Each structure stands twice: as C-alpha cells, then as structure tokens.
Tab-separated table of C-alpha atoms in Angstrom:
chain	number	residue	atom	x	y	z
A	1	UNK	CA	-4.356	17.760	15.423
A	2	UNK	CA	-7.841	16.258	15.812
A	3	UNK	CA	-8.385	12.504	15.859
A	4	UNK	CA	-9.870	11.187	12.575
A	5	UNK	CA	-13.380	9.745	12.801
A	6	UNK	CA	-12.086	6.251	12.034
A	7	UNK	CA	-9.513	6.442	14.836
A	8	UNK	CA	-6.501	5.148	12.865
A	9	UNK	CA	-3.366	7.312	12.994
A	10	UNK	CA	0.267	6.885	12.037
A	11	UNK	CA	1.202	7.147	15.724
A	12	UNK	CA	-1.231	4.328	16.461
A	13	UNK	CA	0.362	2.175	13.771
A	14	UNK	CA	3.844	2.749	15.207
A	15	UNK	CA	2.484	1.839	18.666
A	16	UNK	CA	1.038	-1.334	17.137
A	17	UNK	CA	4.446	-2.298	15.764
A	18	UNK	CA	5.924	-2.031	19.245
A	19	UNK	CA	3.140	-4.155	20.746
A	20	UNK	CA	3.211	-7.001	18.226
A	21	UNK	CA	6.992	-7.497	18.218
A	22	UNK	CA	7.672	-11.078	19.213
A	23	UNK	CA	4.320	-12.470	18.031
A	24	UNK	CA	3.893	-11.319	14.427
A	25	UNK	CA	6.985	-11.383	12.242
A	26	UNK	CA	8.377	-8.825	9.832
A	27	UNK	CA	7.694	-10.483	6.488
A	28	UNK	CA	9.923	-10.269	3.408
A	29	UNK	CA	9.226	-8.169	0.329
A	30	UNK	CA	10.569	-10.075	-2.659
A	31	UNK	CA	10.856	-9.301	-6.351
A	32	UNK	CA	8.777	-11.507	-8.659
A	33	UNK	CA	11.113	-11.784	-11.641
A	34	UNK	CA	8.667	-13.524	-13.990
A	35	UNK	CA	5.840	-11.109	-13.259
A	36	UNK	CA	8.169	-8.114	-13.489
A	37	UNK	CA	9.214	-9.125	-17.004
A	38	UNK	CA	5.623	-9.722	-18.094
A	39	UNK	CA	4.293	-6.383	-16.823
A	40	UNK	CA	7.460	-4.398	-17.629
A	41	UNK	CA	7.493	-3.211	-14.033
A	42	UNK	CA	9.114	-4.068	-10.717
A	43	UNK	CA	6.542	-6.374	-9.137
A	44	UNK	CA	7.145	-6.977	-5.422
A	45	UNK	CA	5.388	-9.583	-3.296
A	46	UNK	CA	4.729	-8.958	0.409
A	47	UNK	CA	4.775	-12.444	1.914
A	48	UNK	CA	2.249	-12.374	4.759
A	49	UNK	CA	1.971	-16.102	4.073
A	50	UNK	CA	5.036	-16.443	6.314
A	51	UNK	CA	3.284	-15.265	9.488
A	52	UNK	CA	3.130	-17.980	12.205
A	53	UNK	CA	-0.585	-18.411	11.480
A	54	UNK	CA	-0.128	-18.209	7.703
A	55	UNK	CA	-1.877	-14.857	7.265
A	56	UNK	CA	-1.695	-11.142	8.080
A	57	UNK	CA	-4.506	-11.299	10.642
A	58	UNK	CA	-2.122	-11.981	13.532
A	59	UNK	CA	-0.887	-8.379	13.371
A	60	UNK	CA	-4.240	-6.831	14.230
A	61	UNK	CA	-5.185	-9.451	16.812
A	62	UNK	CA	-1.854	-9.232	18.624
A	63	UNK	CA	-2.127	-5.448	18.718
A	64	UNK	CA	-5.650	-5.425	20.130
A	65	UNK	CA	-4.996	-8.013	22.830
A	66	UNK	CA	-1.753	-6.295	23.858
A	67	UNK	CA	-3.550	-2.948	24.042
A	68	UNK	CA	-6.266	-4.479	26.252
A	69	UNK	CA	-3.595	-5.816	28.584
A	70	UNK	CA	-1.903	-2.404	28.684
A	71	UNK	CA	-5.124	-0.596	29.545
A	72	UNK	CA	-6.932	-3.049	31.798
A	73	UNK	CA	-4.456	-5.685	32.961
A	74	UNK	CA	-4.613	-9.466	32.626
A	75	UNK	CA	-7.940	-9.668	34.454
A	76	UNK	CA	-9.568	-8.156	31.371
A	77	UNK	CA	-9.111	-11.534	29.638
A	78	UNK	CA	-10.048	-13.828	32.513
A	79	UNK	CA	-13.200	-15.088	30.774
A	80	UNK	CA	-11.364	-15.491	27.487
A	81	UNK	CA	-11.761	-14.086	24.011
A	82	UNK	CA	-14.151	-14.787	21.162
A	83	UNK	CA	-14.644	-13.765	17.570
A	84	UNK	CA	-16.546	-14.494	14.364
A	85	UNK	CA	-14.242	-15.296	11.478
A	86	UNK	CA	-14.027	-16.812	8.010
A	87	UNK	CA	-10.901	-18.601	9.172
A	88	UNK	CA	-7.667	-16.622	9.172
A	89	UNK	CA	-8.773	-14.157	11.858
A	90	UNK	CA	-10.083	-17.003	13.988
A	91	UNK	CA	-6.768	-18.787	13.682
A	92	UNK	CA	-4.951	-15.620	14.726
A	93	UNK	CA	-7.173	-15.208	17.795
A	94	UNK	CA	-6.670	-18.866	18.694
A	95	UNK	CA	-2.883	-18.480	18.340
A	96	UNK	CA	-2.709	-15.336	20.467
A	97	UNK	CA	-5.039	-16.819	23.119
A	98	UNK	CA	-2.941	-19.959	23.305
A	99	UNK	CA	0.198	-17.868	23.668
A	100	UNK	CA	-1.437	-15.960	26.561
A	101	UNK	CA	-3.014	-19.042	28.118
A	102	UNK	CA	-6.597	-17.756	27.931
A	103	UNK	CA	-9.710	-19.555	26.596
A	104	UNK	CA	-10.899	-18.817	23.083
A	105	UNK	CA	-14.158	-19.575	21.286
A	106	UNK	CA	-14.144	-19.049	17.518
A	107	UNK	CA	-17.558	-18.752	15.843
A	108	UNK	CA	-17.721	-19.668	12.155
A	109	UNK	CA	-20.413	-20.003	9.543
A	110	UNK	CA	-20.910	-23.411	7.950
A	111	UNK	CA	-19.441	-22.030	4.708
A	112	UNK	CA	-15.903	-21.935	6.133
A	113	UNK	CA	-13.696	-24.659	4.578
A	114	UNK	CA	-12.850	-27.643	6.783
A	115	UNK	CA	-9.095	-27.055	6.487
A	116	UNK	CA	-9.454	-23.674	8.176
A	117	UNK	CA	-11.596	-25.153	10.955
A	118	UNK	CA	-8.999	-27.856	11.599
A	119	UNK	CA	-6.197	-25.278	11.753
A	120	UNK	CA	-8.064	-23.324	14.439
A	121	UNK	CA	-8.882	-26.409	16.507
A	122	UNK	CA	-5.231	-27.487	16.376
A	123	UNK	CA	-4.374	-24.359	18.347
A	124	UNK	CA	-6.632	-25.421	21.224
A	125	UNK	CA	-9.563	-23.084	20.625
A	126	UNK	CA	-13.200	-24.184	20.685
A	127	UNK	CA	-14.900	-23.829	17.301
A	128	UNK	CA	-18.638	-23.219	16.996
A	129	UNK	CA	-20.181	-23.438	13.523
A	130	UNK	CA	-23.315	-21.321	13.448
A	131	UNK	CA	-25.612	-20.635	10.486
A	132	UNK	CA	-24.699	-19.922	6.881
A	133	UNK	CA	-23.392	-16.365	7.170
A	134	UNK	CA	-20.912	-14.247	9.032
A	135	UNK	CA	-23.790	-12.286	10.560
A	136	UNK	CA	-25.187	-15.416	12.235
A	137	UNK	CA	-21.752	-16.275	13.594
A	138	UNK	CA	-21.499	-12.727	14.916
A	139	UNK	CA	-24.784	-13.149	16.781
A	140	UNK	CA	-23.229	-16.054	18.689
A	141	UNK	CA	-20.261	-13.856	19.606
A	142	UNK	CA	-22.648	-11.228	20.998
A	143	UNK	CA	-24.345	-13.892	23.095
A	144	UNK	CA	-21.038	-15.105	24.522
A	145	UNK	CA	-20.034	-11.561	25.419
A	146	UNK	CA	-23.371	-10.847	27.107
A	147	UNK	CA	-23.742	-14.148	28.957
A	148	UNK	CA	-20.147	-15.220	29.663
A	149	UNK	CA	-18.217	-11.974	29.866
A	150	UNK	CA	-15.866	-12.935	27.055
A	151	UNK	CA	-14.032	-10.193	25.169
A	152	UNK	CA	-14.891	-9.915	21.470
A	153	UNK	CA	-11.962	-9.468	19.076
A	154	UNK	CA	-13.508	-8.081	15.873
A	155	UNK	CA	-12.161	-9.272	12.514
A	156	UNK	CA	-11.649	-5.786	11.079
A	157	UNK	CA	-13.887	-2.967	12.334
A	158	UNK	CA	-11.742	-1.544	15.115
A	159	UNK	CA	-8.930	1.037	15.071
A	160	UNK	CA	-6.602	-1.316	16.971
A	161	UNK	CA	-7.144	-4.102	14.448
A	162	UNK	CA	-6.623	-1.774	11.470
A	163	UNK	CA	-3.523	-0.244	13.082
A	164	UNK	CA	-2.032	-3.703	13.525
A	165	UNK	CA	-2.548	-4.456	9.841
A	166	UNK	CA	-1.092	-1.035	9.091
A	167	UNK	CA	2.311	-2.234	10.263
A	168	UNK	CA	2.556	-3.872	6.834
A	169	UNK	CA	2.522	-0.372	5.377
A	170	UNK	CA	5.438	0.686	7.586
A	171	UNK	CA	7.457	-2.294	6.381
A	172	UNK	CA	6.627	-1.556	2.746
A	173	UNK	CA	7.858	2.021	3.117
A	174	UNK	CA	11.064	0.918	4.823
A	175	UNK	CA	11.835	-1.816	2.280
A	176	UNK	CA	10.681	0.103	-0.825
A	177	UNK	CA	10.569	3.838	-0.023
A	178	UNK	CA	10.042	4.690	-3.720
A	179	UNK	CA	7.049	2.361	-4.079
A	180	UNK	CA	4.486	3.687	-6.576
A	181	UNK	CA	1.479	1.404	-6.212
A	182	UNK	CA	0.106	-1.284	-3.900
A	183	UNK	CA	-2.749	-3.711	-4.591
A	184	UNK	CA	-4.566	-5.170	-1.587
A	185	UNK	CA	-7.501	-7.559	-1.228
A	186	UNK	CA	-10.567	-5.729	0.087
A	187	UNK	CA	-13.318	-7.203	2.223
A	188	UNK	CA	-14.032	-5.674	5.633
A	189	UNK	CA	-11.353	-3.062	5.077
A	190	UNK	CA	-9.008	-3.624	8.014
A	191	UNK	CA	-6.100	-4.719	5.821
A	192	UNK	CA	-6.427	-2.142	3.060
A	193	UNK	CA	-7.451	0.594	5.474
A	194	UNK	CA	-4.546	0.021	7.831
A	195	UNK	CA	-1.965	-0.292	5.066
A	196	UNK	CA	-3.400	2.712	3.267
A	197	UNK	CA	-3.340	4.853	6.416
A	198	UNK	CA	0.380	4.168	6.875
A	199	UNK	CA	1.274	4.638	3.215
A	200	UNK	CA	-0.690	7.844	2.696
A	201	UNK	CA	0.776	9.387	5.855
A	202	UNK	CA	4.321	8.668	4.679
A	203	UNK	CA	4.015	8.881	0.877
A	204	UNK	CA	0.710	10.575	-0.108
A	205	UNK	CA	1.275	10.147	-3.855
A	206	UNK	CA	1.388	6.357	-3.617
A	207	UNK	CA	-1.599	4.681	-5.318
A	208	UNK	CA	-3.637	2.310	-3.158
A	209	UNK	CA	-5.849	-0.133	-5.082
A	210	UNK	CA	-8.442	-2.398	-3.502
A	211	UNK	CA	-9.488	-5.665	-5.137
A	212	UNK	CA	-12.814	-7.344	-4.346
A	213	UNK	CA	-14.760	-10.377	-5.477
A	214	UNK	CA	-17.044	-10.002	-8.482
A	215	UNK	CA	-20.041	-10.980	-6.335
A	216	UNK	CA	-20.804	-10.564	-2.645
A	217	UNK	CA	-18.450	-7.581	-2.327
A	218	UNK	CA	-19.908	-5.739	0.663
A	219	UNK	CA	-17.396	-2.886	0.820
A	220	UNK	CA	-17.652	-2.273	-2.926
A	221	UNK	CA	-21.442	-2.058	-2.778
A	222	UNK	CA	-21.350	0.022	0.401
A	223	UNK	CA	-19.001	2.579	-1.108
A	224	UNK	CA	-21.276	2.911	-4.139
A	225	UNK	CA	-24.300	3.372	-1.863
A	226	UNK	CA	-22.513	5.858	0.381
A	227	UNK	CA	-23.251	3.831	3.507
A	228	UNK	CA	-22.820	0.236	4.734
A	229	UNK	CA	-25.163	-2.230	3.038
A	230	UNK	CA	-25.764	-5.959	3.380
A	231	UNK	CA	-24.942	-8.365	0.549
A	232	UNK	CA	-25.588	-12.048	-0.020
A	233	UNK	CA	-22.521	-14.197	0.595
A	234	UNK	CA	-21.376	-16.435	-2.250
A	235	UNK	CA	-18.957	-19.332	-2.424
A	236	UNK	CA	-15.621	-18.322	-3.862
A	237	UNK	CA	-11.989	-19.330	-4.146
A	238	UNK	CA	-11.441	-16.009	-2.404
A	239	UNK	CA	-13.690	-16.962	0.530
A	240	UNK	CA	-11.653	-14.809	2.943
A	241	UNK	CA	-12.989	-11.764	1.093
A	242	UNK	CA	-16.623	-12.700	1.726
A	243	UNK	CA	-18.929	-11.444	4.460
A	244	UNK	CA	-20.440	-8.090	5.330
A	245	UNK	CA	-18.829	-4.977	6.763
A	246	UNK	CA	-21.508	-4.477	9.440
A	247	UNK	CA	-24.403	-2.070	9.036
A	248	UNK	CA	-23.122	-0.195	12.095
A	249	UNK	CA	-19.550	-0.047	10.780
A	250	UNK	CA	-17.651	2.479	12.902
A	251	UNK	CA	-14.112	2.438	11.502
A	252	UNK	CA	-13.188	0.736	8.255
A	253	UNK	CA	-15.874	2.136	5.927
A	254	UNK	CA	-14.678	5.697	6.562
A	255	UNK	CA	-11.042	4.604	6.550
A	256	UNK	CA	-11.218	2.816	3.191
A	257	UNK	CA	-13.113	5.713	1.658
A	258	UNK	CA	-10.309	8.034	2.781
A	259	UNK	CA	-7.225	6.066	1.693
A	260	UNK	CA	-8.242	4.015	-1.380
A	261	UNK	CA	-7.561	5.505	-4.822
A	262	UNK	CA	-8.973	2.812	-7.118
A	263	UNK	CA	-11.052	-0.327	-6.822
A	264	UNK	CA	-11.460	-3.395	-9.048
A	265	UNK	CA	-13.511	-6.558	-8.876
A	266	UNK	CA	-12.193	-9.864	-10.193
A	267	UNK	CA	-13.844	-13.026	-11.490
A	268	UNK	CA	-13.397	-16.555	-10.188
A	269	UNK	CA	-11.449	-17.486	-13.305
A	270	UNK	CA	-9.057	-14.577	-12.788
A	271	UNK	CA	-8.498	-15.582	-9.155
A	272	UNK	CA	-7.896	-19.192	-10.188
A	273	UNK	CA	-5.416	-18.212	-12.886
A	274	UNK	CA	-3.519	-15.960	-10.489
A	275	UNK	CA	-3.306	-18.708	-7.857
A	276	UNK	CA	-1.898	-21.144	-10.395
A	277	UNK	CA	0.550	-18.597	-11.829
A	278	UNK	CA	1.917	-17.742	-8.387
A	279	UNK	CA	2.463	-21.434	-7.728
A	280	UNK	CA	3.942	-22.277	-11.104
A	281	UNK	CA	6.119	-19.209	-11.686
A	282	UNK	CA	6.910	-17.884	-8.202
A	283	UNK	CA	6.651	-21.203	-6.295
A	284	UNK	CA	4.199	-19.641	-3.820
A	285	UNK	CA	1.119	-21.458	-2.550
A	286	UNK	CA	-1.530	-18.840	-1.704
A	287	UNK	CA	-5.244	-18.770	-1.006
A	288	UNK	CA	-7.597	-17.101	-3.450
A	289	UNK	CA	-7.915	-13.889	-1.429
A	290	UNK	CA	-4.129	-13.491	-1.554
A	291	UNK	CA	-4.014	-13.759	-5.346
A	292	UNK	CA	-6.522	-11.002	-6.187
A	293	UNK	CA	-3.878	-8.330	-6.766
A	294	UNK	CA	-2.355	-10.359	-9.575
A	295	UNK	CA	-5.869	-11.269	-10.748
A	296	UNK	CA	-6.665	-7.565	-11.149
A	297	UNK	CA	-3.474	-6.886	-13.091
A	298	UNK	CA	-4.319	-9.773	-15.419
A	299	UNK	CA	-8.059	-9.350	-15.858
A	300	UNK	CA	-8.177	-5.563	-16.194
A	301	UNK	CA	-4.904	-5.190	-18.106
A	302	UNK	CA	-3.731	-2.524	-15.666
A	303	UNK	CA	-0.860	-0.472	-17.056
A	304	UNK	CA	1.939	-0.512	-14.478
A	305	UNK	CA	4.852	-0.264	-16.898
A	306	UNK	CA	7.910	1.337	-15.367
A	307	UNK	CA	6.388	1.428	-11.885
A	308	UNK	CA	7.311	-0.248	-8.601
A	309	UNK	CA	4.252	-2.234	-7.565
A	310	UNK	CA	3.605	-4.306	-4.440
A	311	UNK	CA	1.072	-7.131	-4.212
A	312	UNK	CA	0.098	-8.108	-0.673
A	313	UNK	CA	-0.074	-11.926	-0.519
A	314	UNK	CA	-2.298	-12.032	2.527
A	315	UNK	CA	-2.508	-15.735	3.417
A	316	UNK	CA	-1.777	-19.357	2.540
A	317	UNK	CA	-4.854	-21.187	3.863
A	318	UNK	CA	-5.671	-23.123	0.700
A	319	UNK	CA	-6.814	-26.733	0.632
A	320	UNK	CA	-5.829	-29.251	-2.010
A	321	UNK	CA	-9.473	-29.300	-3.093
A	322	UNK	CA	-9.445	-25.532	-3.645
A	323	UNK	CA	-6.174	-25.779	-5.537
A	324	UNK	CA	-7.654	-28.466	-7.778
A	325	UNK	CA	-10.680	-26.214	-8.437
A	326	UNK	CA	-8.364	-23.347	-9.291
A	327	UNK	CA	-6.368	-25.474	-11.727
A	328	UNK	CA	-9.554	-26.671	-13.410
A	329	UNK	CA	-10.936	-23.118	-13.744
A	330	UNK	CA	-7.597	-21.887	-15.060
A	331	UNK	CA	-7.469	-24.735	-17.582
A	332	UNK	CA	-4.193	-26.098	-16.213
C-alpha cells in the first residue's frame, strides 16, 4: 500500500502511542448527563484537559521528539528545541524539553495571553515574544534553526505531530467503539487530522466535524480556496484556534481535506456560552478553543438525537480575565 501524501497512517498512530507512553496520559471519556438530556443523545467528553500540560499538544510533541531520538540519537537535540506557538504547544515543548534535560526556546506573538506565557516560563523554557502574528514568531524559529542549530518542533504541520494527536482517536475507538460522531476544534489541522485519520481507518462511517472561529479561520478559508491562504488574526476567546496553516503546508491541509466530513464556524457569543455551560453544568473549566464543539451544537442546532457523540475538550488554559469575558458575553 502506498504512503498517503500527508504521511499519516494508522500504523504511524499506533507507533506514536508506544512512543508517548509515560509522558502523555490516556485521558478519560466521560458522559455529560446534562448535555445528553438536552440534546437527546449520548454526549461524551474527551478530557484532554487532564494532560500534564493541560492540553492535547503533549501527544504530538512527545511523539516527534521520541522519533527524533530513535532515528538520530540524543546528539540530535544537543542544541535544544524551538517552536512558535500560541501557548499550549509551546508549553508541551517546554515540558518535554525539561523532561529530557535539553534547552528550549518558545517563540510567541504578542497576542498570546500572559497566563500562557507564565505557564511556559514555569517549565524552564526561554520565551521570546516576537511581532503580532504567528508568522512573525515562526520567522524567529527559522533564525534559531539556521544560526544556532536548534531543532524546530512544528505546532501541527508534520506527520509525527498529527500521528501523536491521532492517539486520541485510538482511545475514542477503544472506549466507545460504536461512536457515531466527533466534533473537534480546527485550526492548523493537526488535532482534527490526526484524530480523523485514526477514526476513519477503524470506523469509516463515523462523522468527523471540524469547528472553527467565525473570523480568522485559516483552514476554513484555505479549504474553500482549494489551497493554503493567509488570513488576518483576530482576538478571540478561542485564541488557540487562531493563526495560519502555512502557505507551504505539507501535511495537514491534505489530511483535513481527506478525513473531515463537515465544518462549522462559531461566534464569540457561542464560544462564551459553551464555556460557561461546561463550567456550570459539567464542572469543567476549559479554554475557548476546547468549548467549540458544544458551541457548534448550540449555535447551529445540530441534530444529534439518538447518536453517540464525542466532544474533544482540548485544553484548560483559561485565565480568570477570559472567564469573566465569557460570562459577560454569555449574559451570566
């Protein structure tokens, strides 16, 4: 069988699960009783908020670094690792680098919330805030790679990163083999693409839905255009879903196009309401990007009656200020 153009295979996802054991944890899939009654469905919540770094990103990072060690040995990381990140990926790289005892430089745009910066610095990594966009932060990563010999760990556009995130799909299939539908936040495509690759390989009939921001949704606009396009970043409660997909995207654009069945965009008010509902009814504190699955169910009145539906709660990096904004927008 030929290798797909995006490079993500079920075998690669199983290899990722072996590599990340001991760093990333197998997270629970729990039934949301209140939501299940409201939607007349079995609504399941995949709690990636319980990862050591508070978000799913550790899966992909741990897989890529472990694969580099397998292929090239420890000397491959002598100069350290670097990445550009809106926060959760940077925290994952900092965590993995600390665990391995290698230097890490995390490059962030000035739009990244202070709470996420502090979380990265607490893990011993150096943070560099560069420009007002993810692209400008990425330019600093390229400079560090060229001048210092550091190894870049991309946030999403790499088969090893997507395969690591795809281990969530394996867990979903093992915990809910009759799952009908999964809703996943969509930005660069590593999370949805990896999960979708696992799910479609095991249960092709399962519906995979991506959920993006109403503005600044690079993957959404790129899919409509038929090729990667640049978009202007906007401030959002779902800031982890901001940023471009890279005009030279080599993996996730093709992967998302292959595995995603439906795609919705959600407003700031819908994100805010979903965040507050998850806190009030399910006692779960989540960031805006983690609440978009519920936001889509609410805002677009999606009919999931009688179905088994999983919402991937991708992270918990929410500040008190953001929570206050969400409550105000939701009218709570």
